[in-house]
Amino acid sequence: MSKPTEYSESGSPIYRYSDRNNEWRAPVHGEEQWVEKIEGHVRQYIGEIDSVFHEIISDVVHIDVHIISPTPERNYYTLFTTGMSFLPMNTPEEAEGYEYAELMICLPPDWRISQEDLENPDYYWPIRWLKMLARFPHDYNTWLGWEHTMPNGDPAEPLSQQTEMSGIILLPPLEVNEDFLSLEMDDGRTVHFYSILPLYSEEMDFKLKHGSDPLLDKFEEYGINEIIDLKRCNTCKAD
């Protein structure tokens, strides 16, 4: 596993990765029962899957993105991956039991998600991040989990032309039954589910300086959850 490049003021490790230069590797496809169990779990706690963006060309692992449309009960899109959990991540000793994960992102009901619309980077970026992050730990022999953050480049740039947010944090989703957060597979392995939440640069800096808990306190204060609002308040603007 990679060693930290440096440490933040709060003592959290910071990793910097250069562009991957490994040769192409044939992708791992999950067993049909594995994928079906994940789909069934999501269907039970979130809703029916309406469509799937099947990956045509894969490297390392085959990542598909599944889409659940808005409903009166959950008036937003839920997108989630299958494929990240086909291989174990290289977790440290203190994260034993968190080797397997899948990701999700929640988009407002007016998000433009047709095939034609997704040719526009301003609408496609959530899917791009889902696929990139799902493959990332396998590309770099590392891991991703709760409270991990990642900037959009170095220096960080806005995720799209529609927002000033320029990075992400992984957190367990709030708008779900607690039983959704992990899924025990038939062979005893456990898959954990994390939401992608966009962050402002000030929020990323605040977390590096003070740690995750004070940032999450601010999220709770301002009622921020996993449903993306590109114009939401910057919780650390004044800090």
PDB file of C-alpha atoms in Angstrom:
ATOM      1  CA  MET A   1       0.000   0.000   0.000  1.00  0.00           C
ATOM      2  CA  SER A   2       1.187   3.559  -0.735  1.00  0.00           C
ATOM      3  CA  LYS A   3       2.704   5.521   2.143  1.00  0.00           C
ATOM      4  CA  PRO A   4       1.448   9.022   3.020  1.00  0.00           C
ATOM      5  CA  THR A   5       3.180  11.815   1.143  1.00  0.00           C
ATOM      6  CA  GLU A   6       2.563  14.188   4.058  1.00  0.00           C
ATOM      7  CA  TYR A   7       0.202  14.788   6.971  1.00  0.00           C
ATOM      8  CA  SER A   8      -2.413  17.492   7.443  1.00  0.00           C
ATOM      9  CA  GLU A   9      -2.563  19.818  10.455  1.00  0.00           C
ATOM     10  CA  SER A  10      -5.169  17.499  11.984  1.00  0.00           C
ATOM     11  CA  GLY A  11      -2.779  14.552  11.640  1.00  0.00           C
ATOM     12  CA  SER A  12      -4.613  12.881   8.772  1.00  0.00           C
ATOM     13  CA  PRO A  13      -2.425  11.251   6.113  1.00  0.00           C
ATOM     14  CA  ILE A  14      -2.305  12.859   2.670  1.00  0.00           C
ATOM     15  CA  TYR A  15      -1.583  10.694  -0.367  1.00  0.00           C
ATOM     16  CA  ARG A  16      -0.543  12.064  -3.740  1.00  0.00           C
ATOM     17  CA  TYR A  17      -0.773   9.870  -6.813  1.00  0.00           C
ATOM     18  CA  SER A  18       0.845  10.363 -10.178  1.00  0.00           C
ATOM     19  CA  ASP A  19      -0.838   9.265 -13.382  1.00  0.00           C
ATOM     20  CA  ARG A  20      -1.096   5.534 -13.575  1.00  0.00           C
ATOM     21  CA  ASN A  21       1.335   4.059 -16.083  1.00  0.00           C
ATOM     22  CA  ASN A  22       0.537   0.359 -15.697  1.00  0.00           C
ATOM     23  CA  GLU A  23      -0.278  -1.614 -18.786  1.00  0.00           C
ATOM     24  CA  TRP A  24      -3.902  -2.463 -19.502  1.00  0.00           C
ATOM     25  CA  ARG A  25      -5.166  -5.375 -17.437  1.00  0.00           C
ATOM     26  CA  ALA A  26      -8.072  -7.577 -18.374  1.00  0.00           C
ATOM     27  CA  PRO A  27     -11.045  -6.537 -16.244  1.00  0.00           C
ATOM     28  CA  VAL A  28     -12.464  -8.684 -13.475  1.00  0.00           C
ATOM     29  CA  HIS A  29     -16.177  -9.408 -13.913  1.00  0.00           C
ATOM     30  CA  GLY A  30     -18.159 -10.266 -10.809  1.00  0.00           C
ATOM     31  CA  GLU A  31     -20.073 -13.478 -10.499  1.00  0.00           C
ATOM     32  CA  GLU A  32     -23.694 -13.093 -11.515  1.00  0.00           C
ATOM     33  CA  GLN A  33     -24.904 -13.995  -8.006  1.00  0.00           C
ATOM     34  CA  TRP A  34     -22.653 -11.290  -6.494  1.00  0.00           C
ATOM     35  CA  VAL A  35     -24.113  -8.572  -8.720  1.00  0.00           C
ATOM     36  CA  GLU A  36     -27.665  -9.830  -8.216  1.00  0.00           C
ATOM     37  CA  LYS A  37     -27.262  -9.714  -4.439  1.00  0.00           C
ATOM     38  CA  ILE A  38     -26.058  -6.099  -4.561  1.00  0.00           C
ATOM     39  CA  GLU A  39     -28.902  -5.147  -6.899  1.00  0.00           C
ATOM     40  CA  GLY A  40     -31.422  -6.893  -4.651  1.00  0.00           C
ATOM     41  CA  HIS A  41     -30.056  -5.092  -1.590  1.00  0.00           C
ATOM     42  CA  VAL A  42     -30.357  -1.692  -3.253  1.00  0.00           C
ATOM     43  CA  ARG A  43     -33.802  -2.562  -4.604  1.00  0.00           C
ATOM     44  CA  GLN A  44     -34.971  -3.491  -1.098  1.00  0.00           C
ATOM     45  CA  TYR A  45     -33.842  -0.289   0.593  1.00  0.00           C
ATOM     46  CA  ILE A  46     -33.931   2.341  -2.162  1.00  0.00           C
ATOM     47  CA  GLY A  47     -36.069   1.320  -5.138  1.00  0.00           C
ATOM     48  CA  GLU A  48     -36.386  -0.310  -8.529  1.00  0.00           C
ATOM     49  CA  ILE A  49     -33.483  -0.011 -10.940  1.00  0.00           C
ATOM     50  CA  ASP A  50     -34.647   1.689 -14.135  1.00  0.00           C
ATOM     51  CA  SER A  51     -31.555   1.519 -16.304  1.00  0.00           C
ATOM     52  CA  VAL A  52     -27.877   0.615 -16.303  1.00  0.00           C
ATOM     53  CA  PHE A  53     -24.907   2.253 -17.999  1.00  0.00           C
ATOM     54  CA  HIS A  54     -22.958  -0.826 -18.964  1.00  0.00           C
ATOM     55  CA  GLU A  55     -19.237  -0.253 -19.364  1.00  0.00           C
ATOM     56  CA  ILE A  56     -18.159  -1.103 -22.905  1.00  0.00           C
ATOM     57  CA  ILE A  57     -14.390  -1.002 -22.433  1.00  0.00           C
ATOM     58  CA  SER A  58     -13.031  -1.853 -18.986  1.00  0.00           C
ATOM     59  CA  ASP A  59      -9.652  -1.981 -17.300  1.00  0.00           C
ATOM     60  CA  VAL A  60      -8.879  -3.849 -14.049  1.00  0.00           C
ATOM     61  CA  VAL A  61     -12.537  -4.150 -12.982  1.00  0.00           C
ATOM     62  CA  HIS A  62     -15.788  -3.899 -14.926  1.00  0.00           C
ATOM     63  CA  ILE A  63     -17.801  -0.980 -13.497  1.00  0.00           C
ATOM     64  CA  ASP A  64     -21.487  -0.521 -14.285  1.00  0.00           C
ATOM     65  CA  VAL A  65     -23.576   2.420 -13.068  1.00  0.00           C
ATOM     66  CA  HIS A  66     -27.207   1.691 -12.173  1.00  0.00           C
ATOM     67  CA  ILE A  67     -29.902   4.367 -12.100  1.00  0.00           C
ATOM     68  CA  ILE A  68     -32.960   4.591  -9.860  1.00  0.00           C
ATOM     69  CA  SER A  69     -35.374   7.333 -10.939  1.00  0.00           C
ATOM     70  CA  PRO A  70     -37.088   9.784  -8.556  1.00  0.00           C
ATOM     71  CA  THR A  71     -40.233   8.662  -6.761  1.00  0.00           C
ATOM     72  CA  PRO A  72     -42.656  10.539  -4.481  1.00  0.00           C
ATOM     73  CA  GLU A  73     -40.933   8.908  -1.485  1.00  0.00           C
ATOM     74  CA  ARG A  74     -37.381   9.590  -2.712  1.00  0.00           C
ATOM     75  CA  ASN A  75     -37.644  12.560  -5.054  1.00  0.00           C
ATOM     76  CA  TYR A  76     -34.145  12.332  -6.521  1.00  0.00           C
ATOM     77  CA  TYR A  77     -32.042  10.083  -8.727  1.00  0.00           C
ATOM     78  CA  THR A  78     -29.870   7.475  -7.053  1.00  0.00           C
ATOM     79  CA  LEU A  79     -26.920   6.182  -9.054  1.00  0.00           C
ATOM     80  CA  PHE A  80     -24.820   3.328  -7.717  1.00  0.00           C
ATOM     81  CA  THR A  81     -21.940   1.162  -8.895  1.00  0.00           C
ATOM     82  CA  THR A  82     -21.368  -2.521  -9.216  1.00  0.00           C
ATOM     83  CA  GLY A  83     -17.825  -3.659  -9.848  1.00  0.00           C
ATOM     84  CA  MET A  84     -15.751  -1.903  -7.233  1.00  0.00           C
ATOM     85  CA  SER A  85     -16.332  -4.823  -4.854  1.00  0.00           C
ATOM     86  CA  PHE A  86     -15.243  -7.468  -7.371  1.00  0.00           C
ATOM     87  CA  LEU A  87     -11.720  -7.136  -5.940  1.00  0.00           C
ATOM     88  CA  PRO A  88     -10.596  -6.402  -2.361  1.00  0.00           C
ATOM     89  CA  MET A  89      -9.001  -3.049  -1.631  1.00  0.00           C
ATOM     90  CA  ASN A  90      -5.601  -2.849   0.032  1.00  0.00           C
ATOM     91  CA  THR A  91      -6.825  -1.665   3.427  1.00  0.00           C
ATOM     92  CA  PRO A  92      -4.589  -0.965   6.447  1.00  0.00           C
ATOM     93  CA  GLU A  93      -4.833  -3.086   9.581  1.00  0.00           C
ATOM     94  CA  GLU A  94      -7.128  -0.610  11.321  1.00  0.00           C
ATOM     95  CA  ALA A  95      -9.632  -0.916   8.458  1.00  0.00           C
ATOM     96  CA  GLU A  96      -9.875  -4.691   8.478  1.00  0.00           C
ATOM     97  CA  GLY A  97     -13.303  -5.741   7.243  1.00  0.00           C
ATOM     98  CA  TYR A  98     -13.628  -2.768   4.873  1.00  0.00           C
ATOM     99  CA  GLU A  99     -11.926  -4.301   1.843  1.00  0.00           C
ATOM    100  CA  TYR A 100     -15.094  -4.307  -0.281  1.00  0.00           C
ATOM    101  CA  ALA A 101     -17.164  -1.269  -1.228  1.00  0.00           C
ATOM    102  CA  GLU A 102     -19.570   0.203  -3.737  1.00  0.00           C
ATOM    103  CA  LEU A 103     -20.412   3.860  -4.312  1.00  0.00           C
ATOM    104  CA  MET A 104     -23.550   5.906  -4.848  1.00  0.00           C
ATOM    105  CA  ILE A 105     -24.487   9.469  -5.658  1.00  0.00           C
ATOM    106  CA  CYS A 106     -27.869  11.215  -5.364  1.00  0.00           C
ATOM    107  CA  LEU A 107     -28.907  13.834  -7.936  1.00  0.00           C
ATOM    108  CA  PRO A 108     -31.826  16.276  -7.898  1.00  0.00           C
ATOM    109  CA  PRO A 109     -34.962  15.243  -9.829  1.00  0.00           C
ATOM    110  CA  ASP A 110     -34.361  17.805 -12.592  1.00  0.00           C
ATOM    111  CA  TRP A 111     -30.887  16.431 -13.395  1.00  0.00           C
ATOM    112  CA  ARG A 112     -30.593  15.836 -17.135  1.00  0.00           C
ATOM    113  CA  ILE A 113     -29.665  12.198 -17.501  1.00  0.00           C
ATOM    114  CA  SER A 114     -30.563  11.179 -21.051  1.00  0.00           C
ATOM    115  CA  GLN A 115     -27.816   9.685 -23.206  1.00  0.00           C
ATOM    116  CA  GLU A 116     -27.683  12.888 -25.225  1.00  0.00           C
ATOM    117  CA  ASP A 117     -27.505  15.110 -22.127  1.00  0.00           C
ATOM    118  CA  LEU A 118     -24.665  13.040 -20.679  1.00  0.00           C
ATOM    119  CA  GLU A 119     -22.458  14.026 -23.584  1.00  0.00           C
ATOM    120  CA  ASN A 120     -22.256  17.358 -21.751  1.00  0.00           C
ATOM    121  CA  PRO A 121     -19.555  17.239 -19.004  1.00  0.00           C
ATOM    122  CA  ASP A 122     -21.758  19.386 -16.756  1.00  0.00           C
ATOM    123  CA  TYR A 123     -24.208  16.480 -16.508  1.00  0.00           C
ATOM    124  CA  TYR A 124     -21.855  13.552 -16.938  1.00  0.00           C
ATOM    125  CA  TRP A 125     -19.390  14.324 -14.130  1.00  0.00           C
ATOM    126  CA  PRO A 126     -21.258  12.327 -11.407  1.00  0.00           C
ATOM    127  CA  ILE A 127     -20.994   9.172 -13.503  1.00  0.00           C
ATOM    128  CA  ARG A 128     -17.374   9.919 -14.340  1.00  0.00           C
ATOM    129  CA  TRP A 129     -16.550  10.265 -10.637  1.00  0.00           C
ATOM    130  CA  LEU A 130     -18.416   7.088  -9.719  1.00  0.00           C
ATOM    131  CA  LYS A 131     -16.447   5.118 -12.299  1.00  0.00           C
ATOM    132  CA  MET A 132     -13.122   6.793 -11.530  1.00  0.00           C
ATOM    133  CA  LEU A 133     -13.389   6.331  -7.769  1.00  0.00           C
ATOM    134  CA  ALA A 134     -14.660   2.753  -8.076  1.00  0.00           C
ATOM    135  CA  ARG A 135     -11.566   1.854 -10.095  1.00  0.00           C
ATOM    136  CA  PHE A 136      -9.105   4.071  -8.196  1.00  0.00           C
ATOM    137  CA  PRO A 137      -8.135   1.741  -5.303  1.00  0.00           C
ATOM    138  CA  HIS A 138      -7.516  -1.115  -7.732  1.00  0.00           C
ATOM    139  CA  ASP A 139      -5.450   1.064 -10.053  1.00  0.00           C
ATOM    140  CA  TYR A 140      -3.219   2.319  -7.246  1.00  0.00           C
ATOM    141  CA  ASN A 141      -3.207  -0.612  -4.811  1.00  0.00           C
ATOM    142  CA  THR A 142      -4.804   1.500  -2.096  1.00  0.00           C
ATOM    143  CA  TRP A 143      -8.267   1.900  -0.567  1.00  0.00           C
ATOM    144  CA  LEU A 144     -11.187   4.297  -0.174  1.00  0.00           C
ATOM    145  CA  GLY A 145     -13.572   4.526   2.741  1.00  0.00           C
ATOM    146  CA  TRP A 146     -15.516   6.680   5.155  1.00  0.00           C
ATOM    147  CA  GLU A 147     -14.417  10.353   5.286  1.00  0.00           C
ATOM    148  CA  HIS A 148     -11.802  10.032   2.545  1.00  0.00           C
ATOM    149  CA  THR A 149     -11.619  13.187   0.428  1.00  0.00           C
ATOM    150  CA  MET A 150     -10.266  13.848  -3.049  1.00  0.00           C
ATOM    151  CA  PRO A 151      -9.789  17.172  -4.854  1.00  0.00           C
ATOM    152  CA  ASN A 152     -10.629  17.610  -8.504  1.00  0.00           C
ATOM    153  CA  GLY A 153      -7.042  17.977  -9.639  1.00  0.00           C
ATOM    154  CA  ASP A 154      -4.061  19.749  -8.128  1.00  0.00           C
ATOM    155  CA  PRO A 155      -4.811  22.598  -7.817  1.00  0.00           C
ATOM    156  CA  ALA A 156      -8.468  21.686  -7.452  1.00  0.00           C
ATOM    157  CA  GLU A 157     -10.841  22.943 -10.122  1.00  0.00           C
ATOM    158  CA  PRO A 158     -14.666  23.123 -10.039  1.00  0.00           C
ATOM    159  CA  LEU A 159     -16.427  19.838 -10.731  1.00  0.00           C
ATOM    160  CA  SER A 160     -18.442  21.528 -13.480  1.00  0.00           C
ATOM    161  CA  GLN A 161     -19.352  24.953 -14.812  1.00  0.00           C
ATOM    162  CA  GLN A 162     -22.490  24.829 -12.667  1.00  0.00           C
ATOM    163  CA  THR A 163     -20.810  24.822  -9.251  1.00  0.00           C
ATOM    164  CA  GLU A 164     -17.828  26.140  -7.338  1.00  0.00           C
ATOM    165  CA  MET A 165     -17.389  22.854  -5.458  1.00  0.00           C
ATOM    166  CA  SER A 166     -14.066  21.294  -6.374  1.00  0.00           C
ATOM    167  CA  GLY A 167     -13.676  18.005  -4.522  1.00  0.00           C
ATOM    168  CA  ILE A 168     -15.556  15.167  -2.881  1.00  0.00           C
ATOM    169  CA  ILE A 169     -15.853  13.321   0.411  1.00  0.00           C
ATOM    170  CA  LEU A 170     -17.087   9.755   0.915  1.00  0.00           C
ATOM    171  CA  LEU A 171     -19.664   9.321   3.669  1.00  0.00           C
ATOM    172  CA  PRO A 172     -22.308   6.758   4.598  1.00  0.00           C
ATOM    173  CA  PRO A 173     -25.647   7.966   3.193  1.00  0.00           C
ATOM    174  CA  LEU A 174     -28.082   9.473   5.692  1.00  0.00           C
ATOM    175  CA  GLU A 175     -31.392   9.177   3.829  1.00  0.00           C
ATOM    176  CA  VAL A 176     -31.490   5.375   4.043  1.00  0.00           C
ATOM    177  CA  ASN A 177     -32.296   2.677   6.547  1.00  0.00           C
ATOM    178  CA  GLU A 178     -29.183   1.936   8.606  1.00  0.00           C
ATOM    179  CA  ASP A 179     -29.326  -1.688   7.453  1.00  0.00           C
ATOM    180  CA  PHE A 180     -28.532  -0.509   3.917  1.00  0.00           C
ATOM    181  CA  LEU A 181     -25.013   0.639   4.823  1.00  0.00           C
ATOM    182  CA  SER A 182     -23.442  -2.817   4.616  1.00  0.00           C
ATOM    183  CA  LEU A 183     -24.294  -6.077   2.911  1.00  0.00           C
ATOM    184  CA  GLU A 184     -22.972  -9.447   4.054  1.00  0.00           C
ATOM    185  CA  MET A 185     -22.424 -11.725   1.097  1.00  0.00           C
ATOM    186  CA  ASP A 186     -23.004 -15.483   1.135  1.00  0.00           C
ATOM    187  CA  ASP A 187     -19.294 -16.228   1.579  1.00  0.00           C
ATOM    188  CA  GLY A 188     -18.970 -13.956   4.637  1.00  0.00           C
ATOM    189  CA  ARG A 189     -17.401 -10.959   2.910  1.00  0.00           C
ATOM    190  CA  THR A 190     -19.042  -7.600   3.608  1.00  0.00           C
ATOM    191  CA  VAL A 191     -19.694  -4.842   1.061  1.00  0.00           C
ATOM    192  CA  HIS A 192     -19.959  -1.282   2.421  1.00  0.00           C
ATOM    193  CA  PHE A 193     -21.816   1.519   0.640  1.00  0.00           C
ATOM    194  CA  TYR A 194     -20.596   5.130   0.536  1.00  0.00           C
ATOM    195  CA  SER A 195     -22.098   8.302  -0.892  1.00  0.00           C
ATOM    196  CA  ILE A 196     -20.124  10.834  -2.890  1.00  0.00           C
ATOM    197  CA  LEU A 197     -20.681  14.382  -1.578  1.00  0.00           C
ATOM    198  CA  PRO A 198     -19.124  17.378  -3.369  1.00  0.00           C
ATOM    199  CA  LEU A 199     -17.080  19.815  -1.269  1.00  0.00           C
ATOM    200  CA  TYR A 200     -15.979  23.419  -1.577  1.00  0.00           C
ATOM    201  CA  SER A 201     -12.243  24.065  -1.384  1.00  0.00           C
ATOM    202  CA  GLU A 202     -12.737  25.798   1.972  1.00  0.00           C
ATOM    203  CA  GLU A 203     -14.417  22.656   3.319  1.00  0.00           C
ATOM    204  CA  MET A 204     -11.560  20.463   2.122  1.00  0.00           C
ATOM    205  CA  ASP A 205      -9.073  22.857   3.747  1.00  0.00           C
ATOM    206  CA  PHE A 206     -11.119  22.893   6.955  1.00  0.00           C
ATOM    207  CA  LYS A 207     -11.100  19.107   7.124  1.00  0.00           C
ATOM    208  CA  LEU A 208      -7.327  18.994   6.577  1.00  0.00           C
ATOM    209  CA  LYS A 209      -6.822  21.513   9.369  1.00  0.00           C
ATOM    210  CA  HIS A 210      -9.384  20.334  11.925  1.00  0.00           C
ATOM    211  CA  GLY A 211     -10.317  16.764  10.950  1.00  0.00           C
ATOM    212  CA  SER A 212     -13.546  15.164   9.771  1.00  0.00           C
ATOM    213  CA  ASP A 213     -15.708  15.473  12.887  1.00  0.00           C
ATOM    214  CA  PRO A 214     -15.822  19.300  12.974  1.00  0.00           C
ATOM    215  CA  LEU A 215     -16.718  19.342   9.267  1.00  0.00           C
ATOM    216  CA  LEU A 216     -19.491  16.792   9.798  1.00  0.00           C
ATOM    217  CA  ASP A 217     -20.772  18.913  12.685  1.00  0.00           C
ATOM    218  CA  LYS A 218     -21.110  21.774  10.217  1.00  0.00           C
ATOM    219  CA  PHE A 219     -22.921  19.518   7.757  1.00  0.00           C
ATOM    220  CA  GLU A 220     -25.365  18.557  10.494  1.00  0.00           C
ATOM    221  CA  GLU A 221     -25.828  22.208  11.488  1.00  0.00           C
ATOM    222  CA  TYR A 222     -26.706  23.170   7.909  1.00  0.00           C
ATOM    223  CA  GLY A 223     -28.759  20.041   7.170  1.00  0.00           C
ATOM    224  CA  ILE A 224     -26.485  18.751   4.417  1.00  0.00           C
ATOM    225  CA  ASN A 225     -27.024  15.177   3.289  1.00  0.00           C
ATOM    226  CA  GLU A 226     -26.131  13.037   0.269  1.00  0.00           C
ATOM    227  CA  ILE A 227     -28.637  14.693  -2.104  1.00  0.00           C
ATOM    228  CA  ILE A 228     -26.506  16.976  -4.231  1.00  0.00           C
ATOM    229  CA  ASP A 229     -27.315  20.688  -4.349  1.00  0.00           C
ATOM    230  CA  LEU A 230     -24.815  22.434  -6.607  1.00  0.00           C
ATOM    231  CA  LYS A 231     -25.718  25.819  -5.100  1.00  0.00           C
ATOM    232  CA  ARG A 232     -25.749  24.797  -1.434  1.00  0.00           C
ATOM    233  CA  CYS A 233     -24.149  27.012   1.164  1.00  0.00           C
ATOM    234  CA  ASN A 234     -20.420  26.793   1.763  1.00  0.00           C
ATOM    235  CA  THR A 235     -20.290  25.676   5.406  1.00  0.00           C
ATOM    236  CA  CYS A 236     -16.720  26.912   5.872  1.00  0.00           C
ATOM    237  CA  LYS A 237     -16.775  30.152   3.897  1.00  0.00           C
ATOM    238  CA  ALA A 238     -16.173  32.304   6.959  1.00  0.00           C
ATOM    239  CA  ASP A 239     -13.401  30.094   8.451  1.00  0.00           C
TER     240      ASP A 239
END
